[in-house]
Structures are given as structure tokens and as C-alpha cells.
Coordinates of C-alpha atoms and ligand atoms in Angstrom, one line a residue:
Chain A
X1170 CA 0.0 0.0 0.0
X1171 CA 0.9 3.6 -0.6
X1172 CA 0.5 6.0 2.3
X1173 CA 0.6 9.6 2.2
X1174 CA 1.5 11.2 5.0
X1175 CA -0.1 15.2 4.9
X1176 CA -1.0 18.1 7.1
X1177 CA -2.8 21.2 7.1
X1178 CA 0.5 23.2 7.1
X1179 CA 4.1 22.7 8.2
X1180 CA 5.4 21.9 11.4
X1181 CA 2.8 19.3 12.9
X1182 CA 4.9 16.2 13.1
X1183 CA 4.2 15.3 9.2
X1184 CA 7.9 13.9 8.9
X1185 CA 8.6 12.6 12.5
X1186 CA 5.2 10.8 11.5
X1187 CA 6.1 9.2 8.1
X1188 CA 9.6 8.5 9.0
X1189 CA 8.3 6.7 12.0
X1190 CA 6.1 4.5 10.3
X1191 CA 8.3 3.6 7.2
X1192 CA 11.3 2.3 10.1
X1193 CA 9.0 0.8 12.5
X1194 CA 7.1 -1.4 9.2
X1195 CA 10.6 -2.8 8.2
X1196 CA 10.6 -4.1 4.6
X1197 CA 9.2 -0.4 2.7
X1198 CA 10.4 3.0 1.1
X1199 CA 10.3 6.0 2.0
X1200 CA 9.7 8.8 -0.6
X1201 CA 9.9 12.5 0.2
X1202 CA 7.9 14.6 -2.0
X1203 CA 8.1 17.7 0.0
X1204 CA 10.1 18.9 -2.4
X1205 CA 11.0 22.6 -1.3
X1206 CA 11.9 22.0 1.8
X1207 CA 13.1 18.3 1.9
X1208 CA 14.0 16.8 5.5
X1209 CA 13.3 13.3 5.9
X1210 CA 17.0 12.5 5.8
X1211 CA 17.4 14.4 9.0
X1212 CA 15.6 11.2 10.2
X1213 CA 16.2 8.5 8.5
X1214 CA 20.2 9.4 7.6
X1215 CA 20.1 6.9 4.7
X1216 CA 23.3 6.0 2.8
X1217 CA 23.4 8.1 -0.8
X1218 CA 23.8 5.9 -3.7
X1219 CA 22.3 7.9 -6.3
X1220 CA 22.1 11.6 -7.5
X1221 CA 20.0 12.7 -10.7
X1222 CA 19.6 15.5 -12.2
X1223 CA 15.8 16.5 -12.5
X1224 CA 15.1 18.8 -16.2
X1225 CA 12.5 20.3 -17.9
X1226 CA 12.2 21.6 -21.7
X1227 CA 11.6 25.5 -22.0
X1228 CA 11.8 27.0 -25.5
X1229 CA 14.4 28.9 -27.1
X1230 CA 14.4 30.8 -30.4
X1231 CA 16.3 30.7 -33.2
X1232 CA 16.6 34.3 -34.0
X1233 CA 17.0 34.3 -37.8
X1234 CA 14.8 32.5 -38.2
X1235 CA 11.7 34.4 -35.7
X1236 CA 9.6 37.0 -37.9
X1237 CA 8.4 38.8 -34.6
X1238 CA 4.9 37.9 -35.5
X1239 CA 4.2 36.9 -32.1
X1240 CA 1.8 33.9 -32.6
X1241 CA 3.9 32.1 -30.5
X1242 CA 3.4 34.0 -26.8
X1243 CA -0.2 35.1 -27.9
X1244 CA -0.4 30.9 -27.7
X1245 CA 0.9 30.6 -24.1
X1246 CA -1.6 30.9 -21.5
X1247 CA 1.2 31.4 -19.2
X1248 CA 2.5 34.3 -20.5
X1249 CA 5.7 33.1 -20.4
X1250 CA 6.9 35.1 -23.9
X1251 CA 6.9 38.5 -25.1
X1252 CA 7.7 39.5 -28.4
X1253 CA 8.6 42.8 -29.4
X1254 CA 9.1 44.1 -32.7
X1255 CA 13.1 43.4 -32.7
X1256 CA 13.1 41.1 -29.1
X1257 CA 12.1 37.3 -28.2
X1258 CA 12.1 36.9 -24.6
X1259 CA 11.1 33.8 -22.5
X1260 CA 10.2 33.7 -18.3
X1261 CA 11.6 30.5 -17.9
X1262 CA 9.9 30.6 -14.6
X1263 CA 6.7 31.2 -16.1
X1264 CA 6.2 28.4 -18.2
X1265 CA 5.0 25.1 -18.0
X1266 CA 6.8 23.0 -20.3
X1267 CA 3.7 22.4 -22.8
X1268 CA 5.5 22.4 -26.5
X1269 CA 2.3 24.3 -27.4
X1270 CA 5.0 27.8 -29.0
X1271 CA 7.2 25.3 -30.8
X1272 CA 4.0 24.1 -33.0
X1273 CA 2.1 27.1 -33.7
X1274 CA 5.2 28.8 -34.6
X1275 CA 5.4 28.9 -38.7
X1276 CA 8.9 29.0 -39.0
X1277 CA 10.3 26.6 -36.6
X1278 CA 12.3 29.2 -35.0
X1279 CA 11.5 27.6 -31.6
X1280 CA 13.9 25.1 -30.4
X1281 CA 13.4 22.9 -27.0
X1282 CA 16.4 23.4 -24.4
X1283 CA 16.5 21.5 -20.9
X1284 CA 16.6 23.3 -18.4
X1285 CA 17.4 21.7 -14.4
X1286 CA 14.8 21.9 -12.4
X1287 CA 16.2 20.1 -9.4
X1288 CA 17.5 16.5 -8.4
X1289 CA 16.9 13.3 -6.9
X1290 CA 18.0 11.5 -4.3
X1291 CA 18.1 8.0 -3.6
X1292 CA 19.8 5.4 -1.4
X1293 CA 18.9 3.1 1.6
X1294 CA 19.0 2.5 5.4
X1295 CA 19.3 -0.9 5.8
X1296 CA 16.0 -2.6 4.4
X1297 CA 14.4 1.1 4.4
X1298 CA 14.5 2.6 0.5
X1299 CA 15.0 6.1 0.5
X1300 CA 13.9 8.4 -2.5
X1301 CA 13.9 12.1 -1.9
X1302 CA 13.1 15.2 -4.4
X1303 CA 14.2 18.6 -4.0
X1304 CA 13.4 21.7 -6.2
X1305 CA 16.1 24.0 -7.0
X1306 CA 16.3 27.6 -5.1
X1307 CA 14.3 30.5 -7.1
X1308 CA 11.9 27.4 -9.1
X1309 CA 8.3 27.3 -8.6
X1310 CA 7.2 24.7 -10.2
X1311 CA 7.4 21.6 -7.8
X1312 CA 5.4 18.9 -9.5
X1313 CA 7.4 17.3 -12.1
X1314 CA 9.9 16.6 -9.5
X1315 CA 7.3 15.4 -7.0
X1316 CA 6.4 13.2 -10.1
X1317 CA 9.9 12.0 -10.9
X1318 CA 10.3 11.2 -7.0
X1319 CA 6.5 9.1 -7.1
X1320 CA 7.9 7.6 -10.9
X1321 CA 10.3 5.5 -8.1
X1322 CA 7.6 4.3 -6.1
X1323 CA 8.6 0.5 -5.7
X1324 CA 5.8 -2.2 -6.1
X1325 CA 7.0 -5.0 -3.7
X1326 CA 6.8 -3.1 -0.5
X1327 CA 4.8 -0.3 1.5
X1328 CA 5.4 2.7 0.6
X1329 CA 5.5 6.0 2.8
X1330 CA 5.0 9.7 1.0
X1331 CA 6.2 12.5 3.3
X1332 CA 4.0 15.0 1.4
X1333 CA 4.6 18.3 0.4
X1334 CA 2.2 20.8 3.7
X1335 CA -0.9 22.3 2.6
X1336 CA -4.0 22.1 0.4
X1337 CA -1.6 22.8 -3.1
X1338 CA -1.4 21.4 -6.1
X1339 CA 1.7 19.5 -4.7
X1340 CA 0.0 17.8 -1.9
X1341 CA -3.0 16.9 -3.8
X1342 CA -0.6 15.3 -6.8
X1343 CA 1.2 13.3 -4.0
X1344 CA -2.3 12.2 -2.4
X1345 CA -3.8 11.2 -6.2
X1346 CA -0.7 8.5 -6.3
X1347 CA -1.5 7.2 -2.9
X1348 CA -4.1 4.4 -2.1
X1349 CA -5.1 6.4 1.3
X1350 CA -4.3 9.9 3.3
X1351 CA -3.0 10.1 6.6
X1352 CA -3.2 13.4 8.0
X1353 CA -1.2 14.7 10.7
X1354 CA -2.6 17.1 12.7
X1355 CA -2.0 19.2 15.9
X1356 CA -4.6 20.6 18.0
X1357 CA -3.6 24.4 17.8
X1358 CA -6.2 27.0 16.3
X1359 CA -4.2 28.1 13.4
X1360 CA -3.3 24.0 12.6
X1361 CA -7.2 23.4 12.8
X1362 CA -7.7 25.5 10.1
X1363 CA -5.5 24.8 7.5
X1364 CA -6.1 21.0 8.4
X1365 CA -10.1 21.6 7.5
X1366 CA -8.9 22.9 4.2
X1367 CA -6.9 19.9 3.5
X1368 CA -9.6 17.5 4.2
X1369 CA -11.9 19.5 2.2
X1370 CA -9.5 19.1 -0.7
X1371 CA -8.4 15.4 -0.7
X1372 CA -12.4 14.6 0.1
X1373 CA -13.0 15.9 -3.2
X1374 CA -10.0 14.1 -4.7
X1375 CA -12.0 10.6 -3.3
X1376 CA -9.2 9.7 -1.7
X1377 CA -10.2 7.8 2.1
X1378 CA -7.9 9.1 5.5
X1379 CA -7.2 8.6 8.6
X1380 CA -5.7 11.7 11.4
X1381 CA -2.6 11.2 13.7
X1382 CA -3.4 13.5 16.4
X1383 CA 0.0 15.0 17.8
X1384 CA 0.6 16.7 21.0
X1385 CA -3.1 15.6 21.6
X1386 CA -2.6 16.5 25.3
X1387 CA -2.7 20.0 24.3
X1388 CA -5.7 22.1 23.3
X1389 CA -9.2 22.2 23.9
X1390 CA -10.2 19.1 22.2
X1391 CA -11.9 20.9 18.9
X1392 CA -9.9 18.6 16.2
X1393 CA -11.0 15.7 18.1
X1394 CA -14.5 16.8 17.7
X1395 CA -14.1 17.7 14.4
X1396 CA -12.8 14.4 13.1
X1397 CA -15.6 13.0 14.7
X1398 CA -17.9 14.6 13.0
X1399 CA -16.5 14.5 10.0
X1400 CA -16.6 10.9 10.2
X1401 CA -12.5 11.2 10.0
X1402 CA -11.1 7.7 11.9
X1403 CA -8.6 9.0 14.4
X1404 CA -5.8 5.8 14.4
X1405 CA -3.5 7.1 16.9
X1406 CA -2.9 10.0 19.0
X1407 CA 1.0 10.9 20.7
X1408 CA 1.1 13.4 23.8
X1409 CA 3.6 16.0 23.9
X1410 CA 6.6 14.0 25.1
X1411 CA 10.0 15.6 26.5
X1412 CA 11.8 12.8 24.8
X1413 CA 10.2 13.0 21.2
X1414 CA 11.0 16.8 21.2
X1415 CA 14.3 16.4 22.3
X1416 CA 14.7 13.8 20.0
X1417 CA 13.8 15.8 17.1
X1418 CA 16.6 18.4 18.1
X1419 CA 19.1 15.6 17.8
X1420 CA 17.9 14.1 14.5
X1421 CA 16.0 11.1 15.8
X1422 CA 13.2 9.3 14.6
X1423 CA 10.5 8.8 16.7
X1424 CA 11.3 5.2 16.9
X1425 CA 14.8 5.9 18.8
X1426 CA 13.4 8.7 21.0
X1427 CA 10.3 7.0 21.6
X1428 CA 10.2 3.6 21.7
X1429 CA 7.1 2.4 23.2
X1430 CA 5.5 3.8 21.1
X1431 CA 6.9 1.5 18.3
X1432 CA 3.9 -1.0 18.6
X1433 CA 1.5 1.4 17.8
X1434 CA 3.0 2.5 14.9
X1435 CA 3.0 -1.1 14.0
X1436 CA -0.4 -2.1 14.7
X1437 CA -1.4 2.0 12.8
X1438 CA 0.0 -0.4 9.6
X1439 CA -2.7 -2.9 9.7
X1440 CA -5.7 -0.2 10.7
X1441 CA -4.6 1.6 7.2
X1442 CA -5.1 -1.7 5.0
X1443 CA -8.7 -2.1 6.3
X1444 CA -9.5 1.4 5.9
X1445 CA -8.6 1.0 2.4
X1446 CA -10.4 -2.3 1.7
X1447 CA -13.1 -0.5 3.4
X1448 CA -13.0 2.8 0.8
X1449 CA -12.8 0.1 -2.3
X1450 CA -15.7 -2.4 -1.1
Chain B
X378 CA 4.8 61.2 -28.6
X379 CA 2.7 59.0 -27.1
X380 CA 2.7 58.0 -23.5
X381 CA 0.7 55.4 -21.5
X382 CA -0.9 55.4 -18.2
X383 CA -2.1 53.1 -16.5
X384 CA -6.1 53.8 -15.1
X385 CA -9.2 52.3 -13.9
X386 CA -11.4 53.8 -16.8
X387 CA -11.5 54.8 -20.4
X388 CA -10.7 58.1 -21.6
X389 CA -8.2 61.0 -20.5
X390 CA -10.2 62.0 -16.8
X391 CA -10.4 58.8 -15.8
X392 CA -8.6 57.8 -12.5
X393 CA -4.6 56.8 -12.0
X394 CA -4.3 53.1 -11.1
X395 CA -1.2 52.3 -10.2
X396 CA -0.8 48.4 -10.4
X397 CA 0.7 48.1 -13.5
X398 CA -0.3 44.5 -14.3
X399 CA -3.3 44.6 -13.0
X400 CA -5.1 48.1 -13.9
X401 CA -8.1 47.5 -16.4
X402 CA -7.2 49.9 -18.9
X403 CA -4.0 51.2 -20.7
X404 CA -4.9 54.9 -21.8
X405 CA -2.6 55.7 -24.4
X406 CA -2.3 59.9 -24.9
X407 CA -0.5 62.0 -27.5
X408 CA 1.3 64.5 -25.8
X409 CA 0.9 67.1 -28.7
X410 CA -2.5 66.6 -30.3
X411 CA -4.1 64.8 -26.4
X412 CA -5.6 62.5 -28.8
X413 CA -6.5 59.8 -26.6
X414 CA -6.6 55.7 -27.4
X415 CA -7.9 53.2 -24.1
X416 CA -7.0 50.2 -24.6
X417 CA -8.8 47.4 -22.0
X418 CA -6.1 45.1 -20.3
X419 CA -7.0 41.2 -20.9
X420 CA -5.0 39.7 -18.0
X421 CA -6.4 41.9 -15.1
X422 CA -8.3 38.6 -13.8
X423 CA -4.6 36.5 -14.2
X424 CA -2.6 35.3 -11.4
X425 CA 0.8 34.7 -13.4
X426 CA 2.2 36.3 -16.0
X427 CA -0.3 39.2 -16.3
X428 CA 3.3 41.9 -16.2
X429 CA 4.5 40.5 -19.4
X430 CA 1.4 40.6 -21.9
X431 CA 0.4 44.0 -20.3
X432 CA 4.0 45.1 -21.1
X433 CA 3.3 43.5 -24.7
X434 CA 0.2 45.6 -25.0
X435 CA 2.0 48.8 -24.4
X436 CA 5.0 47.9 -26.5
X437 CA 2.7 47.0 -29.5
X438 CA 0.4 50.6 -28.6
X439 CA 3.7 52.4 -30.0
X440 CA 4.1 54.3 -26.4
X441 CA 7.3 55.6 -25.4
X442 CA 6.9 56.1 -21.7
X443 CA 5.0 54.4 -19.0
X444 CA 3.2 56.5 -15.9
X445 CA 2.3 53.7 -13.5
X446 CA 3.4 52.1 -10.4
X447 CA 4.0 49.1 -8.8
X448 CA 5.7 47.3 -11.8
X449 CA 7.4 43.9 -11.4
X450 CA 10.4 42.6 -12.5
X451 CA 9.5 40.7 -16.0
X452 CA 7.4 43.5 -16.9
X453 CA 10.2 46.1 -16.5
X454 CA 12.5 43.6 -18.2
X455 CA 9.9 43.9 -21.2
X456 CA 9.4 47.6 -21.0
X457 CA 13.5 47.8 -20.9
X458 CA 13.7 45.5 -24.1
X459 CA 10.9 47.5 -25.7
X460 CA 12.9 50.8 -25.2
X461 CA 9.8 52.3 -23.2
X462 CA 10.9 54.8 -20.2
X463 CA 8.6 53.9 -16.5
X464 CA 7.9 57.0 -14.2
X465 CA 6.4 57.0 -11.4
X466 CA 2.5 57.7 -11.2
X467 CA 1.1 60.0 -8.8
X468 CA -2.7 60.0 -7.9
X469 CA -4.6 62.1 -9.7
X470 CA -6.6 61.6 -13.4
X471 CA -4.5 60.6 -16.7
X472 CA -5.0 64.5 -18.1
X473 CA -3.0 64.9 -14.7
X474 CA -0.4 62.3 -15.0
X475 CA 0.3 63.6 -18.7
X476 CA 1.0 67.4 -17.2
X477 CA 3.3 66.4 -14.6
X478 CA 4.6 64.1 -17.3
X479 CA 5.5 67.2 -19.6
X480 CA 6.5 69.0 -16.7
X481 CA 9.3 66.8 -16.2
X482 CA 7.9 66.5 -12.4
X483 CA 8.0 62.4 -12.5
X484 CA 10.5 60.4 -11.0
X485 CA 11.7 57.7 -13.6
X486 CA 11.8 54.2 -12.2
X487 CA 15.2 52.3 -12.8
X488 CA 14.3 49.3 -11.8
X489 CA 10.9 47.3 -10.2
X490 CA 9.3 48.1 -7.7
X491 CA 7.1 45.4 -6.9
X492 CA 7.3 41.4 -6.5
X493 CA 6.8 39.1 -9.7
X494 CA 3.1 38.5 -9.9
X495 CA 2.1 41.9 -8.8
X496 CA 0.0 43.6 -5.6
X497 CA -3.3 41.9 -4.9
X498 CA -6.0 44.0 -3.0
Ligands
LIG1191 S1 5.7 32.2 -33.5 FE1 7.8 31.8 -34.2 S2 8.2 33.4 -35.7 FE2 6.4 34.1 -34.6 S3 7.3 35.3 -32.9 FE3 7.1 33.3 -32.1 S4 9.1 32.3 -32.5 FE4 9.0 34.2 -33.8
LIG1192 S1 6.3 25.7 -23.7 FE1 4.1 26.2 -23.3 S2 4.2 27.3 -21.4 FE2 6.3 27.3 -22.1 S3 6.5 29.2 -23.3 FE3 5.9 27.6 -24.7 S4 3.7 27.8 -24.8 FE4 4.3 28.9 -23.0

């Protein structure tokens, strides 16, 4: 099975979560879309084995060749072109990659150049498969990596998403490639908010989820309500613990600061395969 | 020569608006003759992008200065490539904008002066 593991925004435990899960369940991979701010490996220090380079086409014009008639940029929806009478110019931040200026153009003065978009990571921890994205610094366009990163997504084991924060584009392209949603989620006004948002988004997607509630000790018990009513299965819930947080500061998972809690994350495993047989009967 | 500003209506008293990108008309004036041409923006309803083809319009309207404000970065790298000079609007009407335009009383941007994708309000 493919879990994703998403919240409402950064910062609630998204990563301490998936990395968790993927060491406590063994045999799996672990597969960090979060592509702008990638930290998984803070957690899991896996070994490196691999480095890629991640591209994209943009266009380029042949200037001899380019009659300024501008059919070209009044194509791209983007507006990633503007021709002037004696100029060409391309925002290679602006577009999206879609050919469309290289056809309608009637002289073929449009050429296709790669351009790096960012890179990919892989390697292992022991059993553990590690597979990370990251976008380059000053890109904005993080799906085709998340894509690349999700293109690895091995078929004889679990897989774990850490998923890019928020209700984006990026988030819901990660939760589309996974067979459910968990959602981690902290019980802190500004959390509860952004969290709604996301629910509201993968719901419409029709993908099913689960919640992790973390630091559930704190609060006044609203996202606990609210996943009730929304008919949102709540699978486990971890207090604010001294040895979790100081954990995190020294780059452990959740499974070395926090060992008893271990079997839960085990058993969390099994709850997630019914909840999908459950969504698909 | 002709000179655009940027402006929330048609026509020569119509209002300054000084988000370049965003404002729904470009009225282009004649400095001599004040012959007057408004020309409605397409991408005021665009999140991305909406600098460049407004800078496209005003290159293709034949202007050779810009009153507006708030420009971003590509646009001004259009306006630049197009030859067209960006001052610095002031609030008032167009019929204003064009005075202190003649009057040399405008400050002439060098560079942008607002984020890629422009101001929202
Ligand atoms: S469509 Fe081709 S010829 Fe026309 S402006 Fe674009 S690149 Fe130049
Ligand atoms: S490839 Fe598509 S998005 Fe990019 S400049 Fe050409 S038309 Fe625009």
C-alpha cells in the first residue's frame, strides 16, 4: 500500500510521522515529495547511492529565423513570452513546459532546451528505500519533481510519501498516487484551520484518510471533535513528550526517542489496510 | 509622442491606477494633439504572468513612456527590451499624469518596484 503522509501546514509532526512509520514497518520506502523543503533524511540518515539530475524543456528561439509575429506568446496561457518588434524573450519561470509555441510557430524558430529543475536522491537505510526530491532555489514549479520522486515508487513493498504541507497542487498530486491519506494534525487554532482545508480538498480528490493526532494533550479538544464529525477515523494520538521533542533536536526518529511507542505504529499499519479495503468495497 | 498610463477607466479623466499589471485599462495619450486611445487590459483577472502581456500591449500601442506604479520585475525587463521609459505615477486623473509628465515633475523608475506576480488588494 501507498500512504501519504499530509497536514494542514508545516510543522505538525508530518515527517517525524512518516519516517516513523516507514522504520517501524521494516521491509518499505520511504519517498519524500516535499520537495522545497526536503528533511526526511534528518531522520532517516540513509546512505546516498544515487544523484540525478531533474530537467524540464523550455523554448528557445532561433533568431534568424523568428519573424516577430508573435503567434507564438499570444499561444501561451502562461505568458511566459513577449515578443517585441526586434526582441524574443522567454520567463523560464513562467512556463510550464507544454511544446504548445514550438508548434504554432510557422517558421520553426522555436527550439526545446532542458533546463534543471532540481534533483533526486536515492539510497537506503538498511532494508528502508530512501527516495527524496528537492526543487532547485528561485523554481516554482514543484510537481514534475514530486512526479519523478512518485515515478520510483517500488511495487513490492509499503510505501511512505512524506508529502509536500498544505491544500496545493503538490500535496493533492502526491495524495492522487496514494491508495489512502493520513493526515497529521496538531490541535492548535491556526493548525485546525489549514487542516479543514486539506480535508476538504483530498475529500474531493476521493481519496479515504485517517488523522494522527499529535501533541493531543494540548488544546481544547476541537480537532478531536471535528474528526468526529466528520466521520475522520482518528488511528493514533501521541502526547507532547519531552523525549520526542528532544529527539527531534538531535535528529531522531521517533522510533529511537520514543520507543514504546513503536507498537502502535506497528499495529497503525494494519488499521490503514482495512481502511482502504473498506474505501474500495 | 505618445505615452501610456495606467487607469481604472476609459478616456483622459479617468482615474490613475497604479498596479501596472493589474489596472483595467491602458490609456494611451498623444502629448501634442491629447488624442486619446484606451485600450482594456486582458490579464487583469490572471494570477501569473499578467506583467508581461500588459507590457506587450504597451510595446505594441507604440508608447514611449510608462506612468504607473508598482511594476514587477519581467514587466520592467519587457518595457526595458521595448525601449519604453517607466515614471512614477502619482494619484490624480490621466489628463494629470500627462501634465506632470511634460513637466518633467516624474520620477523615472530604474528598476521594479514590486514582487513578480504583482499587488493583490
Ligand atoms: S511564432 Fe515563431 S516566428 Fe512568430 S514570434 Fe514566435 S518564434 Fe517568432
Ligand atoms: S512551452 Fe508552453 S508554457 Fe512554455 S513558453 Fe511555450 S507555450 Fe508557454
Amino acid at each position: 500500500m501507498k500512504v501519504a503522509v499530509a497536514s494542514g501546514k508545516g510543522g505538525t509532526g508530518k515527517t517525524i510521522i512518516s519516517t516513523a512509520l516507514a522504520l517501524a514497518w521494516g521491509r518499505t520506502a520511504l519517498l519524500d515529495c516535499d520537495v522545497e523543503a526536503p528533511n526526511a533524511h534528518l531522520l532517516i540518515r540513509p546512505e546516498i547511492t544515487g544523484r540525478e539530475i531533474v530537467t524540464r524543456l523550455v523554448p528557445r528561439v532561433e533568431e534568424e529565423l523568428c519573424t516577430h509575429c508573435g503567434l507564438c506568446a499570444e499561444f501561451c496561457r502562461y505568458h511566459a513570452l513577449a515578443v517585441l518588434p526586434k526582441r524574443w524573450m522567454v520567463f523560464d519561470e513562467l512556463c510550464h513546459s507544454c511544446g504548445g509555441c514550438q508548434i504554432v510557430c510557422p517558421t520553426d524558430a522555436i527550439v526545446e532546451s532542458s533546463r534543471p529543475l532540481g534533483e533526486l536522491v536515492t539510497g537506503h537505510r538498511d532494508e528502508l528505500l530512501f527516495v527524496q526530491g528537492i526543487l532547485n532555489n528561485g523554481e516554482t514549479q514543484p510537481v514534475p519533481v514530486i512526479r519523478e520522486v512518485l515515478g520510483r515508487s517500488p511495487e513490492d513493498r509499503d510505501v511512505v510519501i512524506d508529502s509536500p504541507p498544505g491544500a496545493s497542487c503538490s500535496m493533492l498530486t502526491v495524495a492522487a498516487a496514494a491508495d489512502i491519506v493520513l493526515l497529521a494534525a496538531e490541535p492548535t487554532p491556526f493548525g485546525f484551520h489549514d487542516l479543514k482545508m486539506a480535508v476538504r480538498a483530498i475529500r474531493e480528490l476521493g481519496r479515504p484518510m485517517a488523522v494522527v493526532i499529535n501533541r493531543s494533550d494540548w488544546g481544547d479538544g476541537s480537532v478531536r471533535r471535528f474528526c468526529d464529525d466528520e466521520h475522520l477515523p482518528v488511528l493514533l494520538e501521541i502526547p507532547h513528550l519531552r523525549e520526542v521533542a528532544e529527539g527531534y533536536t538531535r535528529a531522531l526518529p521517533l522510533t529511537q526517542s520514543a520507543p514504546h511507542l513503536t507498537p502502535d505504529l506497528i499495529r497503525l499499519r494494519a488499521k490503514l489496510q482495512a481502511l482502504i479495503t473498506e474505501a474500495a468495497a | 509622442m505618445k505615452v501610456c498610463v495606467t487607469a481604472s477607466h476609459e478616456g483622459i479623466d479617468a482615474p490613475v491606477d497604479d498596479r501596472f499589471g493589474r489596472a483595467p485599462y491602458f490609456v494611451i495619450v498623444d502629448t501634442e494633439t491629447l488624442e486619446t486611445t484606451s485600450i482594456a487590459n486582458s490579464t487583469v483577472n490572471e494570477s501569473h504572468g499578467a506583467g508581461v502581456s500588459s507590457a506587450t500591449t504597451v510595446a505594441q500601442s507604440g508608447a514611449e513612456a510608462l506612468v504607473t506604479a508598482h511594476c514587477g520585475p519581467r514587466a520592467f525587463d519587457v518595457l526595458n527590451a521595448a525601449g519604453i521609459k517607466v515614471f512614477a505615477a502619482q494619484p490624480g486623473t490621466v489628463r494629470e499624469a500627462i501634465e506632470a509628465f511634460q513637466n518633467g515633475v516624474l520620477t523615472q523608475l530604474a528598476e521594479a518596484d514590486a514582487p513578480a506576480g504583482g499587488l493583490r488588494r
